[in-house]
PDB file of C-alpha atoms and ligand atoms in Angstrom:
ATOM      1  CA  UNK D 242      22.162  -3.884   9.147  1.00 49.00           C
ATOM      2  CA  UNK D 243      19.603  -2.416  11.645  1.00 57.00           C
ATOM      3  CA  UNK D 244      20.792   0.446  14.065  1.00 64.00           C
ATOM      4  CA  UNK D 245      18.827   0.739  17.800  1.00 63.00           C
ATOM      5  CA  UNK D 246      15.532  -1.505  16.468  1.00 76.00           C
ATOM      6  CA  UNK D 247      15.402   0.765  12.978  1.00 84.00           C
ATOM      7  CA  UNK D 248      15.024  -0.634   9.340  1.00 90.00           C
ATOM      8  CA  UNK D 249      17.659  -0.183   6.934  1.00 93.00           C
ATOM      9  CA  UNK D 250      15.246   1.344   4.712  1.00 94.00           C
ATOM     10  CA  UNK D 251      18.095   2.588   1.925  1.00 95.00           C
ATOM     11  CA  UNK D 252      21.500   1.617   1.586  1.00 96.00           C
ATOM     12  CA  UNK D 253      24.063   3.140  -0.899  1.00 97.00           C
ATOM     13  CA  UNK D 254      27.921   1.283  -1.578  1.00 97.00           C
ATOM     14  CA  UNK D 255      30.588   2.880  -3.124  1.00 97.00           C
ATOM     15  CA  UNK D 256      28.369   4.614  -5.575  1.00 98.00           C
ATOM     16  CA  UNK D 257      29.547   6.325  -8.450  1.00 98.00           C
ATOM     17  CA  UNK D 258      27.388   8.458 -11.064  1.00 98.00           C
ATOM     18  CA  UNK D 259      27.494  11.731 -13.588  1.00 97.00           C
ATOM     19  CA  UNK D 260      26.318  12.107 -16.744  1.00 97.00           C
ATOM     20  CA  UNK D 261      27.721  10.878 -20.639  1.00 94.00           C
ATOM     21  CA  UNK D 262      30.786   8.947 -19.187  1.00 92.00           C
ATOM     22  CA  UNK D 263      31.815  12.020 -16.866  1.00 96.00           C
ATOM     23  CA  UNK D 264      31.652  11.139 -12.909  1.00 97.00           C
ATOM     24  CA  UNK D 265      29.697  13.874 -10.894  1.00 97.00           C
ATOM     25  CA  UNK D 266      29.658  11.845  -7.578  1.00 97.00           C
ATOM     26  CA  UNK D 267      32.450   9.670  -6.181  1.00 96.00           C
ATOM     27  CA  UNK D 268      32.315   6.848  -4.083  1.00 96.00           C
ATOM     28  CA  UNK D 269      28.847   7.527  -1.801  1.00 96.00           C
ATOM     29  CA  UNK D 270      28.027   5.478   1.026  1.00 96.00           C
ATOM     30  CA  UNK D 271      24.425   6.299   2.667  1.00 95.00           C
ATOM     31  CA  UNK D 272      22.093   4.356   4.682  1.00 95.00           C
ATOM     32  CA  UNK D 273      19.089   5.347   5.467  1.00 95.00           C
ATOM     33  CA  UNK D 274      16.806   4.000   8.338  1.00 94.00           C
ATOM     34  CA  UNK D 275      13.317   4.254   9.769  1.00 92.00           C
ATOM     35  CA  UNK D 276      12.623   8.214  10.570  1.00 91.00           C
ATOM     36  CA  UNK D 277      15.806   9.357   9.978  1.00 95.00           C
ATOM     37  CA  UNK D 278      15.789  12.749   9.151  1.00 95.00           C
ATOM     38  CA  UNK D 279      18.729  13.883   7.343  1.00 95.00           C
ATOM     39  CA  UNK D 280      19.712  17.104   5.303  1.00 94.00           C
ATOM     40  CA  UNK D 281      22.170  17.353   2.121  1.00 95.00           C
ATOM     41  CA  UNK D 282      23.742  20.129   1.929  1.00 92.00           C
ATOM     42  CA  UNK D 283      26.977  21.741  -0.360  1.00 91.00           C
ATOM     43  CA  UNK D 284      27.792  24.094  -2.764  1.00 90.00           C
ATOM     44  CA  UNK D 285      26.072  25.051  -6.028  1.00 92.00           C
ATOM     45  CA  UNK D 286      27.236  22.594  -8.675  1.00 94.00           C
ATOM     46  CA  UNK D 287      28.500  20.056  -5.822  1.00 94.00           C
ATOM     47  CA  UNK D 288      26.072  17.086  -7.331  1.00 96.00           C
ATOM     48  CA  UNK D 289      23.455  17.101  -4.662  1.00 96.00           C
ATOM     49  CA  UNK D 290      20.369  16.519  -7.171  1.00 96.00           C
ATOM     50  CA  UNK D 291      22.657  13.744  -9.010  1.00 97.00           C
ATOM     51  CA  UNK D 292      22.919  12.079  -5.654  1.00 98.00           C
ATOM     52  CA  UNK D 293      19.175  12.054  -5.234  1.00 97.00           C
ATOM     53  CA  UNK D 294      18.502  11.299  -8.979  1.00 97.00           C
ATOM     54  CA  UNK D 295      20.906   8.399  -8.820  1.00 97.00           C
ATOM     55  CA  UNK D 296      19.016   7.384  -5.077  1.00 97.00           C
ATOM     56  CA  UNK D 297      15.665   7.749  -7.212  1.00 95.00           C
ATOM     57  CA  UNK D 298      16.543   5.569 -10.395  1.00 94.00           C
ATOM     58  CA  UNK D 299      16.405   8.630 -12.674  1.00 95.00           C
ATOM     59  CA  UNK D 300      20.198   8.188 -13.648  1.00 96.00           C
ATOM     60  CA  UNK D 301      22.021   4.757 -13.200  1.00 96.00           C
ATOM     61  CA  UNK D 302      24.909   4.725 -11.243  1.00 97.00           C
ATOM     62  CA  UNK D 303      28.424   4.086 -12.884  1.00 97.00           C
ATOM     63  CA  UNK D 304      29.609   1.996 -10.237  1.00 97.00           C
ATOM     64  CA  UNK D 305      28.578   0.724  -6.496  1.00 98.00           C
ATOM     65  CA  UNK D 306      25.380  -0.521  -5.756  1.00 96.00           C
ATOM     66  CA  UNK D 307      21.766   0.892  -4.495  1.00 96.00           C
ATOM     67  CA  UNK D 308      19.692  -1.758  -2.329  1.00 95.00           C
ATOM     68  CA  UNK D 309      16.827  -0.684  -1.287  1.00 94.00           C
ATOM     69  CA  UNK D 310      14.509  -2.373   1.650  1.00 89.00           C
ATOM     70  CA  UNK D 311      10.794  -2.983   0.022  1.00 76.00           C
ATOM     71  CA  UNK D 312       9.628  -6.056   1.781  1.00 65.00           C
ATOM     72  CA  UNK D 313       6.628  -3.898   2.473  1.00 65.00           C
ATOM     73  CA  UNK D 314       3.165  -3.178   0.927  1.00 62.00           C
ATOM     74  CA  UNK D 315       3.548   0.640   1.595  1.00 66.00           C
ATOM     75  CA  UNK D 316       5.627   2.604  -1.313  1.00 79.00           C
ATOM     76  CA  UNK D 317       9.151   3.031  -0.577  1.00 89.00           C
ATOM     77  CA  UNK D 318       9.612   6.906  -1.864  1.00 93.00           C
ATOM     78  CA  UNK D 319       7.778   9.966  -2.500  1.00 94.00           C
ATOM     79  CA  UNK D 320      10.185  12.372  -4.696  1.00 94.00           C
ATOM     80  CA  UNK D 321       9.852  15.967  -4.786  1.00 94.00           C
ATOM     81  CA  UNK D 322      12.613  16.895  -7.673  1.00 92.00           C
ATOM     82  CA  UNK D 323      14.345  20.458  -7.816  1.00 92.00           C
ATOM     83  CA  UNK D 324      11.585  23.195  -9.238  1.00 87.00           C
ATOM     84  CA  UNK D 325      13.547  24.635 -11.874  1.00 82.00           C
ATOM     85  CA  UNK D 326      14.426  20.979 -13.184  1.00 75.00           C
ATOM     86  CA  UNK D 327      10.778  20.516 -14.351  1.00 77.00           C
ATOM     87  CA  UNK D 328       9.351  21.419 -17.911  1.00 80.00           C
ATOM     88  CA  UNK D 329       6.667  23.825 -16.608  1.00 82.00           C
ATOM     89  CA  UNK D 330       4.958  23.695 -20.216  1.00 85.00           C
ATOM     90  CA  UNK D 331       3.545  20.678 -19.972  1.00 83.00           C
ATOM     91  CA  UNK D 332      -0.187  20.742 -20.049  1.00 86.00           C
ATOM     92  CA  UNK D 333      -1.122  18.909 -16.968  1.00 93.00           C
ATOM     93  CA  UNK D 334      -2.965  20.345 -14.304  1.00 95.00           C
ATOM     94  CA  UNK D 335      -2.030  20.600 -10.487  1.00 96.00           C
ATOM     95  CA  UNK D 336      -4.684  17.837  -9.377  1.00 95.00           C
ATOM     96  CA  UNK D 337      -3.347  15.828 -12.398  1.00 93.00           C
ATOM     97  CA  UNK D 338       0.429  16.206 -10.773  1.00 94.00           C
ATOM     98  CA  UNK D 339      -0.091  14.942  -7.365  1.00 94.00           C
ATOM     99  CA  UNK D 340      -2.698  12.062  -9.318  1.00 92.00           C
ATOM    100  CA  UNK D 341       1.080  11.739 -11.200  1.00 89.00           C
ATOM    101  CA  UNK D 342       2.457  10.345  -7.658  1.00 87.00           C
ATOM    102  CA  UNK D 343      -0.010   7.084  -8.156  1.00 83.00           C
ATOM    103  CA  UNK D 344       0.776   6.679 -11.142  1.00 67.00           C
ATOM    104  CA  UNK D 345       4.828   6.750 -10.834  1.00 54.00           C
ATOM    105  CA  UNK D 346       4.746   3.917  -8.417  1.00 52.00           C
ATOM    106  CA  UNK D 347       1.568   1.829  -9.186  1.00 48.00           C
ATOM    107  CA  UNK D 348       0.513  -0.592 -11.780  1.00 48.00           C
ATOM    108  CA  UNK D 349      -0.677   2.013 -14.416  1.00 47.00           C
ATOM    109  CA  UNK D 350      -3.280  -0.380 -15.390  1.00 45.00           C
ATOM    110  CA  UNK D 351      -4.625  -0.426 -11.994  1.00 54.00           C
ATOM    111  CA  UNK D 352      -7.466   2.136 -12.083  1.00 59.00           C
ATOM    112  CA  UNK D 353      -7.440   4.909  -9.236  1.00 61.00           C
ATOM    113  CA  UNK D 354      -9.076   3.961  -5.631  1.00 64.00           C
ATOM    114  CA  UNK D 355     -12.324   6.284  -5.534  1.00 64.00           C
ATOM    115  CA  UNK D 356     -11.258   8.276  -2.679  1.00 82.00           C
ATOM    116  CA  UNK D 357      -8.039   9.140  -4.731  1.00 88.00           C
ATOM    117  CA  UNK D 358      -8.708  12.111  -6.050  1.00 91.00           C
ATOM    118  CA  UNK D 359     -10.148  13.321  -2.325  1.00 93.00           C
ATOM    119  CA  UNK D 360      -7.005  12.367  -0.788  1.00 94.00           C
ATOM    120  CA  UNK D 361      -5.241  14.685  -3.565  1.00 95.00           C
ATOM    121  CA  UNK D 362      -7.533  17.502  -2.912  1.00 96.00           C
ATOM    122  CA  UNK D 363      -7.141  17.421   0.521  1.00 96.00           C
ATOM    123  CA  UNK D 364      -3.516  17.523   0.457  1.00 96.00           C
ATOM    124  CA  UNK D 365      -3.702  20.463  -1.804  1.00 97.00           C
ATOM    125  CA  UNK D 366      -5.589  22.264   0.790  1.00 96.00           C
ATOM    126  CA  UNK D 367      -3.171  21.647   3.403  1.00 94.00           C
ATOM    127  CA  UNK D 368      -0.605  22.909   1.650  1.00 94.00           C
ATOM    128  CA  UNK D 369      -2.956  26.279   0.756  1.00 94.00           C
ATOM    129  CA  UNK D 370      -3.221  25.342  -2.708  1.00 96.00           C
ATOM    130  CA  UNK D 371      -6.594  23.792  -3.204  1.00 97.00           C
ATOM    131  CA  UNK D 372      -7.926  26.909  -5.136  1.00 97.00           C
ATOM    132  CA  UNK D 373      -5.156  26.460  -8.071  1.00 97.00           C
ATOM    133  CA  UNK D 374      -6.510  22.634  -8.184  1.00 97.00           C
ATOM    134  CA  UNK D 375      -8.002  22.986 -12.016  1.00 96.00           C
ATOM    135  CA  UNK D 376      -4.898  25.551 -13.204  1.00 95.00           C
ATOM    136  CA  UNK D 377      -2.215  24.460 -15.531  1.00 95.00           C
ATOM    137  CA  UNK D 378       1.003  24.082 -13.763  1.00 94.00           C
ATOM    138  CA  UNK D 379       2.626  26.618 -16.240  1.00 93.00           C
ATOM    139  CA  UNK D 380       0.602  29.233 -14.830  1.00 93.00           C
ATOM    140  CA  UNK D 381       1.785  28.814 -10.773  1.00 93.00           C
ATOM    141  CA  UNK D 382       4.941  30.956  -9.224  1.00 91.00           C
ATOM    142  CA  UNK D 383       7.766  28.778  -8.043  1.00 89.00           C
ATOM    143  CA  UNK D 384       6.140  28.429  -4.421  1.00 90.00           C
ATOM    144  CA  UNK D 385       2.907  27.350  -5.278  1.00 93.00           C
ATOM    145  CA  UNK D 386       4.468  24.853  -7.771  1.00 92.00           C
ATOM    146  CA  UNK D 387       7.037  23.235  -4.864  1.00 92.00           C
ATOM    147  CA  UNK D 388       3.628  22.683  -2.533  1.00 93.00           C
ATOM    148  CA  UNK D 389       1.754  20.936  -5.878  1.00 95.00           C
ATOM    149  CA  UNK D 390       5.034  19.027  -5.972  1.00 94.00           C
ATOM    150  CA  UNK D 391       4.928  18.536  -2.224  1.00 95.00           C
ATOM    151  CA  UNK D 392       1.293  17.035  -2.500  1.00 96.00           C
ATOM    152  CA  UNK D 393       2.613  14.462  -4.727  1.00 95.00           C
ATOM    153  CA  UNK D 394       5.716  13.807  -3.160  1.00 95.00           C
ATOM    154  CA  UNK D 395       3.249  12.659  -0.086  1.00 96.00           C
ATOM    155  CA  UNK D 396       0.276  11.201  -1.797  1.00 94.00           C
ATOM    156  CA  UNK D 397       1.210   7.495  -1.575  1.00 90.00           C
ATOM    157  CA  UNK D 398       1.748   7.824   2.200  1.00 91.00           C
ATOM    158  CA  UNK D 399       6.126   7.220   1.376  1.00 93.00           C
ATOM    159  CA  UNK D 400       8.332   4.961   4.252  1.00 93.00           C
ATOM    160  CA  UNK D 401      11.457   7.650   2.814  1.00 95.00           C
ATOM    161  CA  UNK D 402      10.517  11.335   1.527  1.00 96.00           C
ATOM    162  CA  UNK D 403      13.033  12.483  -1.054  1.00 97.00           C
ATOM    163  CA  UNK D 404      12.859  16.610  -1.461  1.00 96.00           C
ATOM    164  CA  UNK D 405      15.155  18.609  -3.774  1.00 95.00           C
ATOM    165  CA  UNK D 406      15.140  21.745  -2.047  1.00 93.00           C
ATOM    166  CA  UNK D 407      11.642  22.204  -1.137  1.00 93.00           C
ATOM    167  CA  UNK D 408      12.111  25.878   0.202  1.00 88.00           C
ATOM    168  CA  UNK D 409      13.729  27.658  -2.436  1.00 88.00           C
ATOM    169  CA  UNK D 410      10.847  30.070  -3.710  1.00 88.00           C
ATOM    170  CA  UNK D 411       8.532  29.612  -0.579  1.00 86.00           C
ATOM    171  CA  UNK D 412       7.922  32.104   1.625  1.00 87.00           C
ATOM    172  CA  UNK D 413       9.227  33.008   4.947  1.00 87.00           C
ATOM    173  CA  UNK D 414       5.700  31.665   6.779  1.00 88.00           C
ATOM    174  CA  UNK D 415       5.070  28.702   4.955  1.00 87.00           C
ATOM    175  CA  UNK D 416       9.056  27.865   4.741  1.00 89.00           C
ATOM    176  CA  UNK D 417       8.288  27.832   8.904  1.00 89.00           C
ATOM    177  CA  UNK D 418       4.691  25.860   7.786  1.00 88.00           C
ATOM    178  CA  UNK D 419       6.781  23.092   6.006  1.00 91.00           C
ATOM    179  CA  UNK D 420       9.471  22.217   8.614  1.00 92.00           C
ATOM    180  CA  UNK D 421       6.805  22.126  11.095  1.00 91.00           C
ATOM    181  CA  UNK D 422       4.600  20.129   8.798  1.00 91.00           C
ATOM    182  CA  UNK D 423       8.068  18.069   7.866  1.00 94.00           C
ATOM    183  CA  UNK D 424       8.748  17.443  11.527  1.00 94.00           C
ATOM    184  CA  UNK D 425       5.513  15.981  12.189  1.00 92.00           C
ATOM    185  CA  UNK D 426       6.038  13.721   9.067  1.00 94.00           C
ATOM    186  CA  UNK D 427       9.108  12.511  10.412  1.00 95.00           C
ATOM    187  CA  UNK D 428       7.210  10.505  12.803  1.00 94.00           C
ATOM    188  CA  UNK D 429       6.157   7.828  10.233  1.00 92.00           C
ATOM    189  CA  UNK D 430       8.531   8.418   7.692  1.00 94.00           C
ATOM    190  CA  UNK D 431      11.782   8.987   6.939  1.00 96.00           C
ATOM    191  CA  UNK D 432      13.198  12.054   5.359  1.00 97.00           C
ATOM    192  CA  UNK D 433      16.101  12.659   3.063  1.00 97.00           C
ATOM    193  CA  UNK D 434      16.310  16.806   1.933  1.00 96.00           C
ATOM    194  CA  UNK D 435      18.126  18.643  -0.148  1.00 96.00           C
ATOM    195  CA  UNK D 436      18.572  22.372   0.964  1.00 92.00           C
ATOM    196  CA  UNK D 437      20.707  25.289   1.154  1.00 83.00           C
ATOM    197  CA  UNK D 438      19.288  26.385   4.284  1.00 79.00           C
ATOM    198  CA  UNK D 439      21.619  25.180   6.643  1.00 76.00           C
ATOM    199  CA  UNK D 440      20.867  27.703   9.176  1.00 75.00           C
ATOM    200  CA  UNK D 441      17.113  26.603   9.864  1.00 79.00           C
ATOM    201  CA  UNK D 442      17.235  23.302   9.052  1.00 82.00           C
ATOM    202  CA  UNK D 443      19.854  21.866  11.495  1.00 81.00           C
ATOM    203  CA  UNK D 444      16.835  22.914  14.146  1.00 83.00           C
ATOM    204  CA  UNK D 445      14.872  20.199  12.718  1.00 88.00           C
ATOM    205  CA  UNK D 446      16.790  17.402  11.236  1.00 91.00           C
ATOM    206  CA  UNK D 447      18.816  14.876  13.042  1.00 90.00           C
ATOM    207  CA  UNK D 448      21.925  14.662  10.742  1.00 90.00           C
ATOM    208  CA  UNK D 449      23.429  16.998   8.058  1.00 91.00           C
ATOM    209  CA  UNK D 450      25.428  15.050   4.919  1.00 92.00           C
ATOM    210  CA  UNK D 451      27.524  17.739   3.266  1.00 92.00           C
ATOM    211  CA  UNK D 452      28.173  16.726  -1.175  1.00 94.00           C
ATOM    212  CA  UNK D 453      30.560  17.919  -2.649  1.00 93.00           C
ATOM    213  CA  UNK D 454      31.641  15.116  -5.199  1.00 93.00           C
ATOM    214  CA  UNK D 455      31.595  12.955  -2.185  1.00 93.00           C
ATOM    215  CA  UNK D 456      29.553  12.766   1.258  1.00 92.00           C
ATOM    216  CA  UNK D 457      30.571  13.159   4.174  1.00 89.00           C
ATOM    217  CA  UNK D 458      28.036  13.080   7.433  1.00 84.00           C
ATOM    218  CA  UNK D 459      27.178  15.042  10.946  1.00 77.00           C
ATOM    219  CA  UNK D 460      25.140  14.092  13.412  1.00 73.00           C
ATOM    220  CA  UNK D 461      23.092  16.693  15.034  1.00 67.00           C
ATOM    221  CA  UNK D 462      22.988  14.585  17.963  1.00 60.00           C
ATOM    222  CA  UNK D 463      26.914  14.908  18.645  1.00 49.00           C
ATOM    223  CA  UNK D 464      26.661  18.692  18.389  1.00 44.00           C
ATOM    224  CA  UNK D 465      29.862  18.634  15.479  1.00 47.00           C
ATOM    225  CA  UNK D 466      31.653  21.123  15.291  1.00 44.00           C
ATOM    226  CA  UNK D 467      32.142  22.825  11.615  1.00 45.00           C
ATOM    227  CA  UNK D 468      35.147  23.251   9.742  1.00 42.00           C
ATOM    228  CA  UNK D 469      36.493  22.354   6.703  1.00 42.00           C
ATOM    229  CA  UNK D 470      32.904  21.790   5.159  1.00 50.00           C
ATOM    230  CA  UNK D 471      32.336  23.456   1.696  1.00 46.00           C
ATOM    231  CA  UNK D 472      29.463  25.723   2.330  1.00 46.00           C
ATOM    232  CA  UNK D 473      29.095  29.115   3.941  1.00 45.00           C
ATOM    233  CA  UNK D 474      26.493  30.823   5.723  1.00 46.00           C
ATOM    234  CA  UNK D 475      25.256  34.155   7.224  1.00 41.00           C
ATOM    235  CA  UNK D 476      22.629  33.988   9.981  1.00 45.00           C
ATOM    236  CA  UNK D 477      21.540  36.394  12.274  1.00 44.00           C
ATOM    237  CA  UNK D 478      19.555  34.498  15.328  1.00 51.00           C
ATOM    238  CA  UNK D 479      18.812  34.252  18.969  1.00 54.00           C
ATOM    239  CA  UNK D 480      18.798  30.498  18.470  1.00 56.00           C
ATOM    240  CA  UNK D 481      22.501  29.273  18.923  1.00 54.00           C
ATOM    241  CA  UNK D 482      24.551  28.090  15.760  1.00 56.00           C
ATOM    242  CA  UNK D 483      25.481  24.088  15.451  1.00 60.00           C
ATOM    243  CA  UNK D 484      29.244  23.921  14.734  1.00 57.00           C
ATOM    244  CA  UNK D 485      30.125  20.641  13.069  1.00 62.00           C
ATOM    245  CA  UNK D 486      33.661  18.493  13.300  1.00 58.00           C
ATOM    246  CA  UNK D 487      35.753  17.925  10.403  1.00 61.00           C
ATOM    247  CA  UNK D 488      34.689  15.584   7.890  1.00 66.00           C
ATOM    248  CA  UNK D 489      37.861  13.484   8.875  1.00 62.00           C
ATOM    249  CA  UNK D 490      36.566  12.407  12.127  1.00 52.00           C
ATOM    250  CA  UNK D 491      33.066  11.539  11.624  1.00 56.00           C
ATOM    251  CA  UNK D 492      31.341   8.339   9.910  1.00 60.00           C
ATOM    252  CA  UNK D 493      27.516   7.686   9.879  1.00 72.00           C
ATOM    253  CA  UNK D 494      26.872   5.606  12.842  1.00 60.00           C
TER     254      UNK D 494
HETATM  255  N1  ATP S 254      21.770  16.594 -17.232  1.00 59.34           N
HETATM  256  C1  ATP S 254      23.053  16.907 -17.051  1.00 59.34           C
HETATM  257  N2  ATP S 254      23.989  16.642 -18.010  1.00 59.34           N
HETATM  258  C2  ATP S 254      25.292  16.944 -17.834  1.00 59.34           C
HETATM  259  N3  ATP S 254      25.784  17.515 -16.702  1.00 59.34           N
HETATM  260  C3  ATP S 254      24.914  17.799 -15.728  1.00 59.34           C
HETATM  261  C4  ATP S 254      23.511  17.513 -15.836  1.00 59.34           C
HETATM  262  N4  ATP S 254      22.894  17.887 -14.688  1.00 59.34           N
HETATM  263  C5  ATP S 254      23.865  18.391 -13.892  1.00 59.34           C
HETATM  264  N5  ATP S 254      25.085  18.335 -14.520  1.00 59.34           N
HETATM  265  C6  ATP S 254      26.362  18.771 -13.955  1.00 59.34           C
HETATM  266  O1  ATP S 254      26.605  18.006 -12.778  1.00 59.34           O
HETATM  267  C7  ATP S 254      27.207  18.827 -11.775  1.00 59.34           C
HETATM  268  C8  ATP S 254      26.392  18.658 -10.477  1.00 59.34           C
HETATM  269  O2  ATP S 254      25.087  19.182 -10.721  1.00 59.34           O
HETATM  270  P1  ATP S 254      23.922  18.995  -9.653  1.00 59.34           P
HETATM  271  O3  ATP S 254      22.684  19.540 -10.274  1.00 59.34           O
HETATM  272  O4  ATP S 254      23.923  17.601  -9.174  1.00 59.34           O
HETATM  273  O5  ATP S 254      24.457  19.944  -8.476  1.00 59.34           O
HETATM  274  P2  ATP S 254      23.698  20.470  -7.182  1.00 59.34           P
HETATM  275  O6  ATP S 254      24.619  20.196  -6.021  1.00 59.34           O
HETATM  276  O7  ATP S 254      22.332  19.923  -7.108  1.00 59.34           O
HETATM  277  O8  ATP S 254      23.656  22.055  -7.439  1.00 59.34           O
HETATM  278  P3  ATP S 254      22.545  23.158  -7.002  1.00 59.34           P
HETATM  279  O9  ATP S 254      22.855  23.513  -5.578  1.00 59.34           O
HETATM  280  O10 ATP S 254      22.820  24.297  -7.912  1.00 59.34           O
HETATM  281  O11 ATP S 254      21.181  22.573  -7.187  1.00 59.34           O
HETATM  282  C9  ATP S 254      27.254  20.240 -12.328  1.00 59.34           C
HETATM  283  O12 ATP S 254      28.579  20.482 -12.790  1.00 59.34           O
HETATM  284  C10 ATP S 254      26.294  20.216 -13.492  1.00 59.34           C
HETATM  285  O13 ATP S 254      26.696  21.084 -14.510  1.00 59.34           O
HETATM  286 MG1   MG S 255      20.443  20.711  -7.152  1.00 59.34          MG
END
């Protein structure tokens, strides 16, 4: 169960899942441990957010199991779901969003800690969006809403943070911002992110898992090489390219 002194903080069997009787995912195995930092990665359509929907308890899956490791006072996720997924015309305001995060994993009886709404504030200001802190969420562009979403992904301090494609409408310098900011975070937690990106982010993350109905894993580590995986890129660099191995040869060690 535990790999080089790490805990088995996640651990996905044979999981099935879709939506009205029709299966999107097939047959997942995952496991993820103590600051692992791993990206998801496939094509449009491929069932990447109903692999993390299914990992978040958002969708129950149709078969296999999900056990996760919470002997632990510290909250097991913080979830930062796909931007155009959320119903932007709900009157709540950005503060009220990352407040949200408490609220999703804690007794909602149990009244705020006083330096709550500090903590909140602060991480809006990290993130560059302290000034939008009153604002309705309607009224933010897609970037601004993904930090607001980032803030509450992070407010309860998560052992495993779950992001649906955090970079889609951010710009170039805070897209660099956030996997530096990510990378630091990935000393006390672990991370599990969704992203098209696959050019930038295997500089940061440790091992790629490529959906596409099922999963199928590369460790950075290894240096992989690529074929055979459905997704394409174009990327112009001085930075070399990672190549990964067929999906045949590898398992998640
Ligand atoms: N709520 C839903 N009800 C029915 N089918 C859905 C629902 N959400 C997604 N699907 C279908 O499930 C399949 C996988 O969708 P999913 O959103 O998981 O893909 P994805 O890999 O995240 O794609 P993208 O890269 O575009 O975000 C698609 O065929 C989609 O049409
Ligand atoms: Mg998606």
């Amino acid at each position: 169960m535990e790999k080089k002194d790490k805990r088995l903080l996640l651990e996905l069997n044979n999981v099935s899942s879709g939506y009205e009787g029709k299966t999107i995912i097939n047959d997942i195995n995952l496991k993820v441990y103590d600051n692992d930092f791993t990206a998801i990665i496939g094509p449009n359509g491929g069932g990447k957010t109903t692999l993390i929907k299914t990992i978040v308890g958002l969708i129950s899956p149709s078969k296999g199991d999900i056990k996760w490791n919470t002997n632990s006072d510290q909250n097991i996720f913080g979830y930062l779901p796909q931007i155009n997924h959320i119903d932007r015309s709900f009157p709540i305001s950005v503060l009220d969003v990352v407040l949200s995060g408490k609220l999703s994993t804690n007794n909602l009886l149990k009244r705020f800690r006083s330096n709550t709404k500090e903590e909140a504030l602060s991480l809006l200001k990290e993130m560059g969006v302290a000034e939008n802190a009153k604002q309705s969420i309607g009224k933010l562009s897609g970037g601004q809403l993904q930090r607001v979403f980032l803030c509450r992904s992070l407010i309860n301090n998560p052992q495993l943070l779950i992001l649906d494609e955090p970079n889609t409408y951010v710009d170039t310098i805070f897209e660099q911002e956030l996997y530096e900011k990510l990378s630091l975070l990935n000393r006390r937690m672990a991370i599990l992110m969704v992203s098209h990106d696959i050019g930038t982010v295997t500089r940061y993350v440790k091992q790629v898992a490529c959906v596409n109905k099922t999963l199928h894993f590369h460790s950075m580590k290894k240096m992989d090489h690529y074929e055979n995986c459905p997704a394409s890129f174009l990327y112009h660099s001085n930075a070399p390219l990672t190549i990964l191995k067929d999906h045949k040869e590898i398992s998640q060690s």
